[in-house]
């Protein structure tokens, strides 16, 4: 059987052409797929047990019809991922997708469906503005039940993965980082090549760049976005995903607490955003002097870095700290 590849060609040695992002929309679409075929995703069973009895029926049926259980799903469901992409940003953009783009993507789904599903998609195509509103409402209803309760844990894994990959670029080079993304991804001089099951394409990314996006919910294979207006994007399985990734934050805090101390574990878990010593103290309910002591220990251990910003000093997790936090989730 002939192998299928999508090849993203970049300017030789242009590290700046590759950036990382997160995609709430991609995670939600694959959460819908996990619910359709849980047997294919054993790493999601822990999460599945916590949500399967609360899934709203009508939103799930609508999104399942559009997304399907495997293969391509409409590009309009995921905007170009960015480092600071929030769920609210994603659904706001979804409500503004041009009707012609919705109709074009649904046309592709129509060709990939049959029976009642085919008929349902055909009806959606007749009124793309109405379909857009229904999809956005269903997106939010499902998000609130499926991923909002675990977004903190999920986002930590994504950011820990990105931190480790970015660090590897500086220590081992771009080719080594790319080749370590997944067994289906390889680097060839000035191109990133990903092996897929059904799609082949050669894409010139010079001038547009490439976005690399780790994923928790699609934890077993890679996917791509290649058609405008989306920026060329490669979704790959995040490292550190285990069946217990969706456990509550208190459990993660206890795990880190056994290693560091409860106070330092809480500080490290909250250090995904830069904070001053006073903010750390207020968030943790401890004295500023105590927060300063714990931050010094974490900084000396290489888990937190402190950077001056004008008159302030801001503390944030290092790549090592990200990796440690990600490993506990």
Rosetta silent file (secondary structure, phi, psi, omega in degrees, C-alpha in Angstrom):
SEQUENCE: XXXXXXXXXXXXXXXXXXXXXXXXXXXXXXXXXXXXXXXXXXXXXXXXXXXXXXXXXXXXXXXXXXXXXXXXXXXXXXXXXXXXXXXXXXXXXXXXXXXXXXXXXXXXXXXXXXXXXXXXXXXXXXXXXXXXXXXXXXXXXXXXXXXXXXXXXXXXXXXXXXXXXXXXXXXXXXXXXXXXXXXXXXXXXXXXXXXXXXXXXXXXXXXXXXXXXXXXXXXXXXXXXXXXXXXXXXXXXXXXXXXXXXXXXXXXXXXXXXXXXXXXXXXXXXXXXXXXXXXXXXXXXXXXXXXXXXXXXXXXXXXXXXXXXXXXXXXXXXXXXXXXXXXXX
SCORE:     score description
SCORE:     0.000 S_00000001
   1 L     0.000  131.818  179.750    0.000    0.000    0.000 S_00000001
   2 L   -66.216  137.923  177.615    1.345    3.440   -0.971 S_00000001
   3 L   -84.182  145.929  179.496    2.209    5.643    1.972 S_00000001
   4 E  -105.251  137.535  178.995    0.667    9.086    2.221 S_00000001
   5 E  -136.311  142.832  163.860    2.685   12.130    3.283 S_00000001
   6 E  -109.977  126.977 -177.566    2.054   15.804    3.804 S_00000001
   7 E  -115.453  120.758  177.178    5.273   17.765    3.450 S_00000001
   8 E   -97.751  111.181 -178.390    5.584   21.282    4.869 S_00000001
   9 E   -93.251  132.878 -177.919    8.491   23.033    3.134 S_00000001
  10 L  -124.488  165.156  174.543   10.255   25.828    5.003 S_00000001
  11 L   -67.962  137.836 -177.613   13.171   28.139    4.321 S_00000001
  12 L   -54.977  127.422  174.931   16.440   26.364    5.250 S_00000001
  13 L    72.734    9.319 -176.357   17.425   27.012    8.861 S_00000001
  14 L   -88.859   86.719  179.548   14.490   29.342    9.515 S_00000001
  15 H   -64.130  -33.679 -177.165   13.556   28.490   13.102 S_00000001
  16 H   -65.368  -15.140  179.920   11.300   31.553   13.277 S_00000001
  17 H   -74.829  -14.254  179.645    9.025   29.963   10.656 S_00000001
  18 E  -110.452  129.993  174.893    7.845   27.425   13.255 S_00000001
  19 E  -136.236  168.057 -179.088    5.816   28.424   16.272 S_00000001
  20 E  -109.954  156.647  176.448    3.640   26.625   18.827 S_00000001
  21 E  -154.730  171.882  173.076    0.002   27.100   19.742 S_00000001
  22 E  -121.415  153.841 -175.062   -2.942   25.558   21.586 S_00000001
  23 L  -137.882   95.464  175.101   -6.358   24.804   20.082 S_00000001
  24 H   -57.471  -37.261 -179.148   -9.449   24.473   22.304 S_00000001
  25 H   -64.060  -41.804  177.726  -11.512   23.724   19.199 S_00000001
  26 H   -62.076  -42.365  179.767   -9.310   20.801   18.183 S_00000001
  27 H   -63.233  -41.516 -178.696   -9.509   19.372   21.689 S_00000001
  28 H   -68.001  -42.383  179.526  -13.309   19.636   21.766 S_00000001
  29 H   -59.686  -39.999  179.873  -13.761   18.044   18.341 S_00000001
  30 H   -77.782  -23.876  171.457  -11.660   15.080   19.398 S_00000001
  31 H   -63.825  -39.807  176.176  -13.486   14.849   22.719 S_00000001
  32 H   -62.293  -38.403  178.721  -16.641   14.337   20.653 S_00000001
  33 H   -69.590  -36.136  176.637  -14.848   11.588   18.741 S_00000001
  34 H   -60.629  -40.512  179.470  -13.703    9.891   21.944 S_00000001
  35 H   -65.744  -29.411  178.779  -17.336    9.721   23.035 S_00000001
  36 H   -77.461  -36.682 -177.931  -18.238    8.105   19.718 S_00000001
  37 L  -134.734   68.663 -177.333  -15.431    5.506   19.812 S_00000001
  38 H   -62.869  -25.249 -178.858  -14.106    5.172   23.358 S_00000001
  39 H   -65.438  -20.978 -179.725  -12.563    1.787   22.574 S_00000001
  40 H   -84.765   -8.518 -171.370  -10.002    3.543   20.351 S_00000001
  41 L  -133.148   68.644 -177.552   -8.779    5.884   23.111 S_00000001
  42 H   -61.791  -26.562  178.752   -7.861    4.016   26.320 S_00000001
  43 H   -69.869  -11.958 -179.958   -5.846    7.000   27.609 S_00000001
  44 H  -101.380    4.286 -175.156   -9.104    8.961   27.761 S_00000001
  45 H   -66.204  -35.075  177.314  -11.067    6.445   29.825 S_00000001
  46 H   -62.655  -45.767  175.686  -10.415    8.227   33.093 S_00000001
  47 H   -62.827  -41.897 -176.205  -11.775   11.472   31.623 S_00000001
  48 H   -60.449  -41.102 -179.530  -14.622    9.593   29.962 S_00000001
  49 H   -60.774  -29.139 -176.137  -15.855    8.109   33.234 S_00000001
  50 H   -83.973  -14.096 -174.189  -16.242   11.607   34.666 S_00000001
  51 H  -122.719  -19.392 -165.947  -18.331   13.051   31.809 S_00000001
  52 H   -62.797  -26.128 -179.359  -20.215   10.349   29.916 S_00000001
  53 H   -85.975   -4.469 -175.261  -23.401   10.537   32.027 S_00000001
  54 H  -115.874    8.656 -175.706  -23.684   14.330   31.664 S_00000001
  55 L   -71.477  123.702  177.847  -23.344   14.796   27.895 S_00000001
  56 L   -68.274  126.908 -168.267  -26.202   16.972   26.494 S_00000001
  57 H   -64.430  -53.935 -173.735  -27.918   14.858   23.843 S_00000001
  58 H   -65.131  -46.693  175.412  -28.902   17.369   21.138 S_00000001
  59 H   -58.883  -39.018  179.953  -25.602   19.314   21.037 S_00000001
  60 H   -66.167  -41.552  179.790  -23.692   16.034   20.958 S_00000001
  61 H   -64.006  -40.738  178.905  -25.805   14.655   18.105 S_00000001
  62 H   -63.208  -50.131 -177.521  -25.318   17.841   16.068 S_00000001
  63 H   -67.968  -35.374  177.047  -21.560   17.950   16.562 S_00000001
  64 H   -63.302  -39.332  179.126  -21.192   14.207   15.986 S_00000001
  65 H   -62.884  -42.657 -177.913  -23.029   14.541   12.672 S_00000001
  66 H   -74.107  -43.645 -172.738  -20.713   17.308   11.509 S_00000001
  67 H   -79.804  -40.340 -174.260  -17.429   15.924   12.901 S_00000001
  68 L    77.731  178.044 -175.865  -17.885   12.208   12.303 S_00000001
  69 L   -95.787  -12.710 -174.830  -15.985    9.462   14.067 S_00000001
  70 L  -163.335  162.646  175.012  -12.769    9.502   12.041 S_00000001
  71 L    74.890 -153.944 -176.135  -10.856   11.270    9.287 S_00000001
  72 L   -62.951  142.531  164.928  -11.432   14.820    8.077 S_00000001
  73 L  -134.220  161.604 -170.488  -13.738   17.209    9.920 S_00000001
  74 L   -55.767  132.956  179.870  -14.616   20.808    8.924 S_00000001
  75 H   -64.067  -27.705 -175.691  -11.741   23.261    9.158 S_00000001
  76 H   -67.244  -11.496  178.981  -14.061   26.043   10.355 S_00000001
  77 H   -78.170  -12.487  178.311  -14.350   24.290   13.728 S_00000001
  78 L  -133.197  122.209  175.331  -10.738   25.205   14.555 S_00000001
  79 L   -83.518  172.849  178.599   -9.196   28.625   14.062 S_00000001
  80 L   -59.804  119.444 -176.773   -5.448   29.159   13.661 S_00000001
  81 L   -66.003  146.811  175.489   -4.006   28.094   17.045 S_00000001
  82 E  -137.176  167.379 -177.923   -2.032   30.603   19.082 S_00000001
  83 L   -60.999  -36.655 -174.459   -0.143   30.535   22.371 S_00000001
  84 L  -107.866   21.424  179.796   -2.883   32.448   24.208 S_00000001
  85 L   -63.307  123.313  179.354   -5.953   30.993   22.471 S_00000001
  86 L  -108.955  155.682  178.610   -8.801   30.749   25.016 S_00000001
  87 H   -54.520  -40.272  179.963  -12.079   28.812   24.636 S_00000001
  88 H   -63.242  -36.649  177.209  -14.058   32.072   24.576 S_00000001
  89 H   -64.478  -40.442 -177.624  -11.875   33.335   21.708 S_00000001
  90 H   -63.621  -47.837 -176.608  -12.468   30.140   19.766 S_00000001
  91 H   -72.676  -31.133  175.633  -16.261   30.234   19.972 S_00000001
  92 H   -63.661  -41.499  177.205  -16.361   33.984   19.244 S_00000001
  93 H   -66.578  -37.070  179.471  -14.408   33.351   16.049 S_00000001
  94 H   -60.892  -37.070 -179.566  -16.714   30.443   15.214 S_00000001
  95 L   -70.317  -11.999 -178.501  -19.728   32.766   15.315 S_00000001
  96 L  -110.338    7.588  179.857  -18.062   34.960   12.681 S_00000001
  97 L   -62.394  131.689  178.727  -17.057   32.271   10.152 S_00000001
  98 L   -59.224  138.025 -178.934  -18.181   33.339    6.635 S_00000001
  99 H   -56.281  -34.797 -178.503  -21.219   31.331    5.421 S_00000001
 100 H   -66.494  -30.968  177.089  -19.421   30.384    2.208 S_00000001
 101 H   -71.261  -38.926  176.775  -16.650   28.700    4.223 S_00000001
 102 H   -62.277  -45.120 -179.965  -19.207   26.738    6.220 S_00000001
 103 H   -64.383  -38.714 -179.636  -20.904   25.599    3.032 S_00000001
 104 H   -65.035  -44.352 -179.446  -17.579   24.624    1.445 S_00000001
 105 H   -68.932  -37.541  178.283  -16.481   22.525    4.422 S_00000001
 106 H   -67.970  -29.245  175.136  -19.882   20.874    4.753 S_00000001
 107 H   -60.871  -39.399  177.037  -19.696   19.983    1.061 S_00000001
 108 H   -65.081  -40.220  179.204  -16.585   17.950    1.864 S_00000001
 109 H   -68.446  -33.301  178.644  -18.411   16.233    4.725 S_00000001
 110 H   -60.566  -40.424  179.698  -21.359   15.506    2.434 S_00000001
 111 H   -70.409  -16.858 -178.011  -19.038   13.550    0.143 S_00000001
 112 L  -104.132   11.336 -175.810  -17.776   11.583    3.155 S_00000001
 113 L  -130.628  170.754  179.085  -21.187   10.616    4.553 S_00000001
 114 L  -152.257  170.138  174.238  -24.206    8.544    3.660 S_00000001
 115 H    62.169 -141.202 -176.692  -27.744    7.786    4.781 S_00000001
 116 H   -64.479  -33.876  178.505  -29.357    9.943    7.440 S_00000001
 117 H   -64.615  -41.627  178.132  -26.118   11.700    8.248 S_00000001
 118 H   -60.834  -42.301  179.817  -25.768   12.736    4.606 S_00000001
 119 H   -65.298  -40.324 -179.867  -29.330   14.064    4.622 S_00000001
 120 H   -65.104  -41.868  179.389  -28.748   16.018    7.839 S_00000001
 121 H   -66.658  -37.677  177.669  -25.594   17.664    6.458 S_00000001
 122 H   -60.999  -39.893  178.346  -27.418   18.569    3.238 S_00000001
 123 H   -66.206  -38.196  178.230  -30.087   20.361    5.276 S_00000001
 124 H   -62.513  -36.050 -177.922  -27.409   22.265    7.196 S_00000001
 125 H   -66.641  -25.019 -177.867  -25.897   23.469    3.924 S_00000001
 126 H   -68.269  -28.062 -176.862  -29.183   25.088    2.900 S_00000001
 127 L  -135.106   74.850 -174.047  -28.971   27.620    5.758 S_00000001
 128 H   -62.376  -34.468  178.513  -25.295   28.179    6.656 S_00000001
 129 H   -65.186  -43.493  177.751  -25.947   31.192    8.921 S_00000001
 130 H   -64.722  -40.922  178.293  -28.471   29.214   10.952 S_00000001
 131 H   -61.747  -42.518  178.791  -26.098   26.240   11.029 S_00000001
 132 H   -58.091  -44.649  179.602  -23.278   28.484   12.259 S_00000001
 133 H   -65.605  -42.048  179.327  -25.382   29.707   15.184 S_00000001
 134 H   -64.379  -42.302 -179.416  -26.502   26.193   16.089 S_00000001
 135 H   -65.403  -43.105  179.805  -22.947   24.857   15.939 S_00000001
 136 H   -62.766  -40.842  178.373  -21.581   27.688   18.096 S_00000001
 137 H   -65.906  -43.121  178.748  -24.295   27.109   20.721 S_00000001
 138 H   -63.974  -38.705  178.178  -23.659   23.354   20.676 S_00000001
 139 H   -55.660  -49.276 -177.933  -19.898   24.017   20.942 S_00000001
 140 H   -66.956  -41.697  179.579  -20.407   25.999   24.143 S_00000001
 141 H   -60.372  -43.045  179.501  -22.878   23.497   25.632 S_00000001
 142 H   -71.637  -39.541  178.935  -20.439   20.646   25.072 S_00000001
 143 H   -57.569  -45.563 -176.784  -17.434   22.654   26.217 S_00000001
 144 H   -59.108  -32.324 -177.438  -19.091   23.445   29.545 S_00000001
 145 H   -93.463  -43.282 -170.440  -19.631   19.740   30.248 S_00000001
 146 H   -83.980  -45.257 -169.701  -16.745   17.977   28.530 S_00000001
 147 L  -120.008  -26.256  179.732  -13.665   20.175   28.858 S_00000001
 148 H   -55.514  -42.116 -179.345  -14.305   23.223   31.040 S_00000001
 149 H   -65.140  -21.288 -176.963  -14.034   21.125   34.248 S_00000001
 150 H  -120.404   11.028 -176.023  -10.613   19.768   33.174 S_00000001
 151 H   -62.170  -35.013  178.370   -9.248   22.616   31.066 S_00000001
 152 H   -59.444  -47.491  179.519   -6.764   23.583   33.786 S_00000001
 153 H   -66.083  -43.507 -177.322   -5.253   20.097   33.779 S_00000001
 154 H   -64.472  -44.651 -178.202   -5.383   19.775   30.003 S_00000001
 155 H   -65.056  -34.746  177.755   -3.812   23.174   29.381 S_00000001
 156 H   -62.334  -40.913  178.718   -0.971   22.419   31.799 S_00000001
 157 H   -63.138  -44.127 -179.758   -0.083   19.311   29.801 S_00000001
 158 H   -61.101  -46.331 -176.860   -0.126   21.280   26.549 S_00000001
 159 H   -71.763  -33.177  175.008    2.065   24.068   27.899 S_00000001
 160 H   -64.574  -41.491  178.269    4.461   21.632   29.533 S_00000001
 161 H   -61.749  -46.806 -179.465    4.848   19.848   26.209 S_00000001
 162 H   -60.987  -42.178 -179.102    5.497   23.116   24.367 S_00000001
 163 H   -61.528  -41.937 -179.729    8.061   24.205   26.949 S_00000001
 164 H   -67.609  -41.628  179.457    9.992   20.962   26.598 S_00000001
 165 H   -64.502  -43.365 -179.271    9.900   21.095   22.770 S_00000001
 166 H   -63.295  -38.361  178.021   11.033   24.720   22.711 S_00000001
 167 H   -64.441  -36.059 -178.190   13.890   23.895   25.056 S_00000001
 168 H   -67.876  -31.797  176.098   14.957   21.057   22.785 S_00000001
 169 H   -59.442  -42.833 -176.890   15.253   23.431   19.832 S_00000001
 170 H   -73.587  -28.305 -176.732   17.814   25.468   21.760 S_00000001
 171 H   -95.222  -36.911 -173.829   19.783   22.450   22.995 S_00000001
 172 H  -117.340  -12.803 -179.761   19.550   19.924   20.138 S_00000001
 173 L   100.917  162.560 -176.069   18.355   21.916   17.131 S_00000001
 174 H   -63.445  -42.758 -177.094   15.181   22.158   15.078 S_00000001
 175 H   -61.559  -42.443 -179.849   15.602   18.830   13.271 S_00000001
 176 H   -65.750  -40.900  179.194   15.932   16.883   16.537 S_00000001
 177 H   -63.081  -47.363 -178.089   12.878   18.577   18.038 S_00000001
 178 H   -61.837  -44.111 -177.592   10.743   17.918   14.968 S_00000001
 179 H   -66.095  -19.735  179.858   11.807   14.275   14.711 S_00000001
 180 L   -92.538    0.830 -178.215   10.817   13.720   18.334 S_00000001
 181 L   -65.046  -44.023 -176.203    7.245   14.985   17.888 S_00000001
 182 L  -170.218  156.535 -176.924    5.842   11.597   16.837 S_00000001
 183 L   -65.250  -17.876  179.885    6.974    8.459   15.061 S_00000001
 184 L   -90.430   -1.252 -175.683    5.132    9.601   11.914 S_00000001
 185 E  -109.217  131.509  178.309    6.984   12.947   11.738 S_00000001
 186 E  -136.693  159.848  179.615   10.414   13.346   10.142 S_00000001
 187 E  -112.219  132.997 -178.073   12.695   16.217    9.134 S_00000001
 188 E  -131.658   85.307  174.947   14.201   16.389    5.646 S_00000001
 189 L    67.372  -83.346  178.979   16.620   19.270    5.186 S_00000001
 190 L  -123.900   25.741 -176.215   14.196   22.155    4.815 S_00000001
 191 E  -144.223  144.494  171.869   10.914   20.280    5.212 S_00000001
 192 E  -102.042  127.162 -178.704    8.799   18.643    7.875 S_00000001
 193 E  -118.070  132.309  177.981    7.092   15.489    6.624 S_00000001
 194 E  -123.384  129.915  179.037    4.197   13.751    8.373 S_00000001
 195 E   -83.445  125.860  179.286    2.896   10.335    7.376 S_00000001
 196 E  -121.378  172.212 -176.637   -0.886   10.174    7.181 S_00000001
 197 L   -86.745  -33.858 -168.395   -3.383    7.477    6.292 S_00000001
 198 L  -131.960    1.062 -169.685   -5.411    9.107    3.517 S_00000001
 199 L  -136.500  135.372  174.528   -3.905   12.378    2.386 S_00000001
 200 L  -127.722  140.542 -179.598   -0.829   13.492    0.450 S_00000001
 201 E  -166.793  146.203  173.144    0.191   17.084   -0.247 S_00000001
 202 E  -112.391  121.144 -172.456    3.252   19.248   -0.764 S_00000001
 203 E  -123.664  124.897  177.340    2.868   22.632    0.917 S_00000001
 204 E   -88.200  110.304 -177.017    5.220   25.594    0.601 S_00000001
 205 L   -97.937    4.506  178.231    5.210   27.312    4.020 S_00000001
 206 L   -66.935  121.548 -176.192    7.822   29.919    3.168 S_00000001
 207 L   100.830  -24.764  178.600    6.198   33.221    4.009 S_00000001
 208 L  -112.742  -30.137 -178.996    3.411   31.689    6.097 S_00000001
 209 L    79.478 -177.695 -176.760    5.270   29.452    8.529 S_00000001
 210 E  -136.582  135.511  177.721    4.013   26.384   10.351 S_00000001
 211 E  -103.709  128.124  175.552    2.144   26.061   13.650 S_00000001
 212 E  -102.973  128.040 -172.383    2.856   23.028   15.850 S_00000001
 213 E  -130.729  111.610  174.737    0.005   22.158   18.216 S_00000001
 214 E   -70.974  152.543 -179.915    0.153   19.472   20.923 S_00000001
 215 E  -138.030  139.520  175.458   -3.089   17.654   21.666 S_00000001
 216 L   -93.255  -43.646 -174.237   -4.339   15.654   24.632 S_00000001
 217 L   -74.431  -27.466  173.717   -7.658   14.419   23.247 S_00000001
 218 L  -104.768   73.631 -166.923   -6.171   13.137   19.969 S_00000001
 219 L   -92.869   15.001 -177.180   -3.420   11.293   21.761 S_00000001
 220 L  -129.564   -8.878  177.256   -2.620    8.572   19.223 S_00000001
 221 L  -156.690  167.659 -179.536   -1.989   10.172   15.804 S_00000001
 222 L   -91.870  160.234  175.387   -1.157   13.395   13.961 S_00000001
 223 E  -144.300  162.210 -177.337   -3.476   15.622   11.923 S_00000001
 224 E  -135.556  155.524  164.616   -2.930   18.619    9.662 S_00000001
 225 E  -118.786  127.051 -176.319   -4.572   21.815    8.438 S_00000001
 226 L  -130.484  -13.243 -173.401   -3.382   22.815    4.978 S_00000001
 227 L   -98.163  134.439  174.214   -6.125   24.807    3.253 S_00000001
 228 L   -58.624  151.535    8.161   -6.453   28.627    3.422 S_00000001
 229 L   -84.328    2.574  179.911   -7.531   30.666    5.257 S_00000001
 230 L   -67.831  144.438  172.666   -6.054   28.449    7.979 S_00000001
 231 L   -75.443  142.878  177.908   -2.309   28.728    8.558 S_00000001
 232 L   -50.439  127.848 -171.629   -0.458   25.456    7.874 S_00000001
 233 E  -139.837  138.490  172.594   -0.777   23.477   11.107 S_00000001
 234 E  -118.445  120.921  173.493    0.403   20.150   12.462 S_00000001
 235 E   -96.081  131.585 -178.612   -1.409   18.655   15.447 S_00000001
 236 E  -134.700  155.573 -179.565    0.616   16.026   17.294 S_00000001
 237 E   -66.747  128.551  177.082    0.031   13.954   20.477 S_00000001
 238 L   -68.706  146.616  176.389    1.248   15.724   23.604 S_00000001
 239 L   -81.379  156.339  176.817    3.723   13.837   25.729 S_00000001
 240 L    85.174   11.129  179.036    2.878   12.860   29.287 S_00000001
 241 L   -85.599  121.022  176.175   -0.761   11.886   28.633 S_00000001
 242 L  -124.646  172.994 -178.954   -1.839    9.011   30.872 S_00000001
 243 L   -61.986  -21.175 -177.169   -5.234    7.601   31.812 S_00000001
 244 L   -98.853   15.787 -174.834   -5.202    9.752   34.949 S_00000001
 245 L   -60.868  -28.972 -174.852   -4.503   13.083   33.210 S_00000001
 246 L   -88.995   10.756  178.696   -7.990   14.415   34.057 S_00000001
 247 L   -62.717  156.809 -172.026   -7.716   13.929   37.802 S_00000001
 248 L   -67.882  156.643 -177.608   -8.680   16.956   39.825 S_00000001
 249 H   -58.265  -29.913  179.515   -6.129   19.689   40.626 S_00000001
 250 H   -63.960  -36.866  178.511   -6.107   18.740   44.317 S_00000001
 251 H   -66.644  -40.695  176.725   -4.766   15.299   43.418 S_00000001
 252 H   -63.112  -40.141  179.572   -2.004   16.871   41.324 S_00000001
 253 H   -63.530  -38.802  178.874   -1.193   19.218   44.178 S_00000001
 254 H   -65.962  -38.385  179.302   -0.908   16.275   46.591 S_00000001
 255 H   -63.987  -47.112  177.735    1.457   14.459   44.210 S_00000001
 256 H   -67.554  -34.232 -179.793    3.741   17.454   43.888 S_00000001
 257 H   -61.767  -35.891  178.693    3.361   18.136   47.604 S_00000001
 258 H   -65.242  -26.060 -179.807    4.800   14.735   48.417 S_00000001
 259 H   -90.543  -42.572 -170.587    7.869   15.707   46.418 S_00000001
 260 L  -104.814  -43.923 -172.089    8.284   19.392   47.183 S_00000001
 261 L   131.472  144.981 -177.729    6.026   20.362   50.117 S_00000001
 262 H   -54.736  -41.972 -177.062    2.380   21.426   49.817 S_00000001
 263 H   -65.715  -45.564 -178.603    3.193   25.151   49.765 S_00000001
 264 H   -69.818  -33.221  176.376    5.856   24.876   47.049 S_00000001
 265 H   -63.097  -42.997  179.373    3.661   22.523   45.020 S_00000001
 266 H   -63.908  -41.334  178.502    0.849   25.082   45.087 S_00000001
 267 H   -63.731  -44.321 -178.146    3.208   27.858   44.021 S_00000001
 268 H   -65.967  -41.093  179.355    4.624   25.777   41.170 S_00000001
 269 H   -63.474  -30.978 -179.121    1.179   24.734   39.944 S_00000001
 270 L   -90.304    2.304 -172.763    0.141   28.370   39.823 S_00000001
 271 L   -91.667   21.688  176.564    3.300   29.579   38.094 S_00000001
 272 L   -72.857  -24.666  174.106    2.075   29.104   34.508 S_00000001
 273 L  -112.631  142.151  179.403    1.458   32.872   34.381 S_00000001
 274 L   -60.783  132.518  178.461    4.065   35.416   35.593 S_00000001
 275 E  -137.787  150.735  172.983    3.273   36.707   39.106 S_00000001
 276 L   -77.582  168.766  177.154    4.964   38.968   41.602 S_00000001
 277 H   -60.943  -40.127  178.986    5.938   37.708   45.036 S_00000001
 278 H   -64.379  -38.881  177.987    2.996   39.589   46.519 S_00000001
 279 H   -66.744  -40.566  176.570    0.599   37.977   44.048 S_00000001
 280 H   -60.329  -45.067 -179.798    1.990   34.528   44.852 S_00000001
 281 H   -61.856  -43.757 -179.503    1.546   35.216   48.565 S_00000001
 282 H   -66.259  -42.640 -179.210   -2.032   36.423   48.087 S_00000001
 283 H   -64.209  -33.248 -176.088   -2.981   33.487   45.842 S_00000001
 284 H   -97.000   -6.868  179.617   -1.572   30.976   48.325 S_00000001
 285 L    68.508   38.532 -179.810   -2.708   32.739   51.478 S_00000001
 286 L  -128.122  167.586  179.223    0.789   33.008   52.953 S_00000001
 287 L   -69.322  152.609  179.342    3.043   35.849   54.090 S_00000001
 288 H   -60.400  -39.180  179.723    5.138   37.644   51.489 S_00000001
 289 H   -64.130  -37.924  178.377    8.323   36.632   53.305 S_00000001
 290 H   -67.905  -43.070  177.393    7.242   32.977   53.225 S_00000001
 291 H   -60.381  -41.315  179.223    6.393   33.195   49.525 S_00000001
 292 H   -61.742  -40.932  179.018    9.797   34.751   48.867 S_00000001
 293 H   -63.222  -47.241 -178.602   11.532   31.881   50.685 S_00000001
 294 H   -64.867  -39.313  178.724    9.647   29.205   48.719 S_00000001
 295 H   -64.072  -36.298  177.102   10.286   30.988   45.424 S_00000001
 296 H   -63.185  -42.793  178.486   13.996   31.115   46.204 S_00000001
 297 H   -62.949  -45.675 -179.448   14.040   27.351   46.785 S_00000001
 298 H   -65.006  -38.310  179.241   12.130   26.714   43.555 S_00000001
 299 H   -67.535  -42.525  178.907   14.399   29.074   41.623 S_00000001
 300 H   -65.870  -23.146  178.580   17.556   27.446   42.999 S_00000001
 301 L   -88.662   -2.166  178.864   16.124   24.083   41.925 S_00000001
 302 L    80.744   12.996 -177.044   15.626   25.311   38.380 S_00000001
 303 L   -94.040  -22.162 -179.328   11.831   25.010   38.522 S_00000001
 304 E  -133.686  143.664  172.829   11.007   28.729   38.519 S_00000001
 305 E  -117.705  149.090 -178.402   12.699   31.697   36.905 S_00000001
 306 E  -120.474  124.763 -174.302   12.446   35.300   38.112 S_00000001
 307 E  -125.769  132.737  178.503   12.567   38.141   35.597 S_00000001
 308 E   -77.417  134.242  177.125   12.567   41.866   36.305 S_00000001
 309 E  -129.550   89.173 -173.756    9.800   43.841   34.614 S_00000001
 310 L    66.765 -122.747  179.449   10.386   47.499   35.436 S_00000001
 311 L   -85.530   -5.660 -176.272    9.989   47.854   39.173 S_00000001
 312 E  -102.717  157.515  169.722    8.495   44.373   39.502 S_00000001
 313 E  -118.092  122.495 -176.704   10.022   40.900   39.634 S_00000001
 314 E  -107.330  139.000 -177.877    7.848   38.244   37.987 S_00000001
 315 E  -113.692  133.223 -179.156    8.102   34.510   38.701 S_00000001
 316 E  -148.305  156.346 -179.604    7.128   31.826   36.173 S_00000001
 317 E   -65.299  143.130  171.446    7.816   28.132   35.616 S_00000001
 318 L   -84.438  170.448  173.284   10.901   27.083   33.659 S_00000001
 319 H   -54.543  -37.521  176.741   10.782   24.292   31.039 S_00000001
 320 H   -64.182  -41.758  177.630   11.963   21.915   33.778 S_00000001
 321 H   -64.245  -40.021  176.978    9.136   23.117   35.998 S_00000001
 322 H   -61.223  -45.044 -179.078    6.670   22.655   33.128 S_00000001
 323 H   -63.338  -38.998  179.813    7.885   19.126   32.546 S_00000001
 324 H   -65.874  -44.383  178.296    7.599   18.287   36.252 S_00000001
 325 H   -64.313  -44.415  179.288    4.063   19.645   36.463 S_00000001
 326 H   -60.443  -34.966 -178.279    3.065   17.904   33.237 S_00000001
 327 H   -70.580  -20.724 -178.603    4.356   14.573   34.515 S_00000001
 328 L   -89.370   -7.281 -173.692    2.099   14.733   37.589 S_00000001
 329 L   -95.425    0.000    0.000   -1.104   15.267   35.601 S_00000001
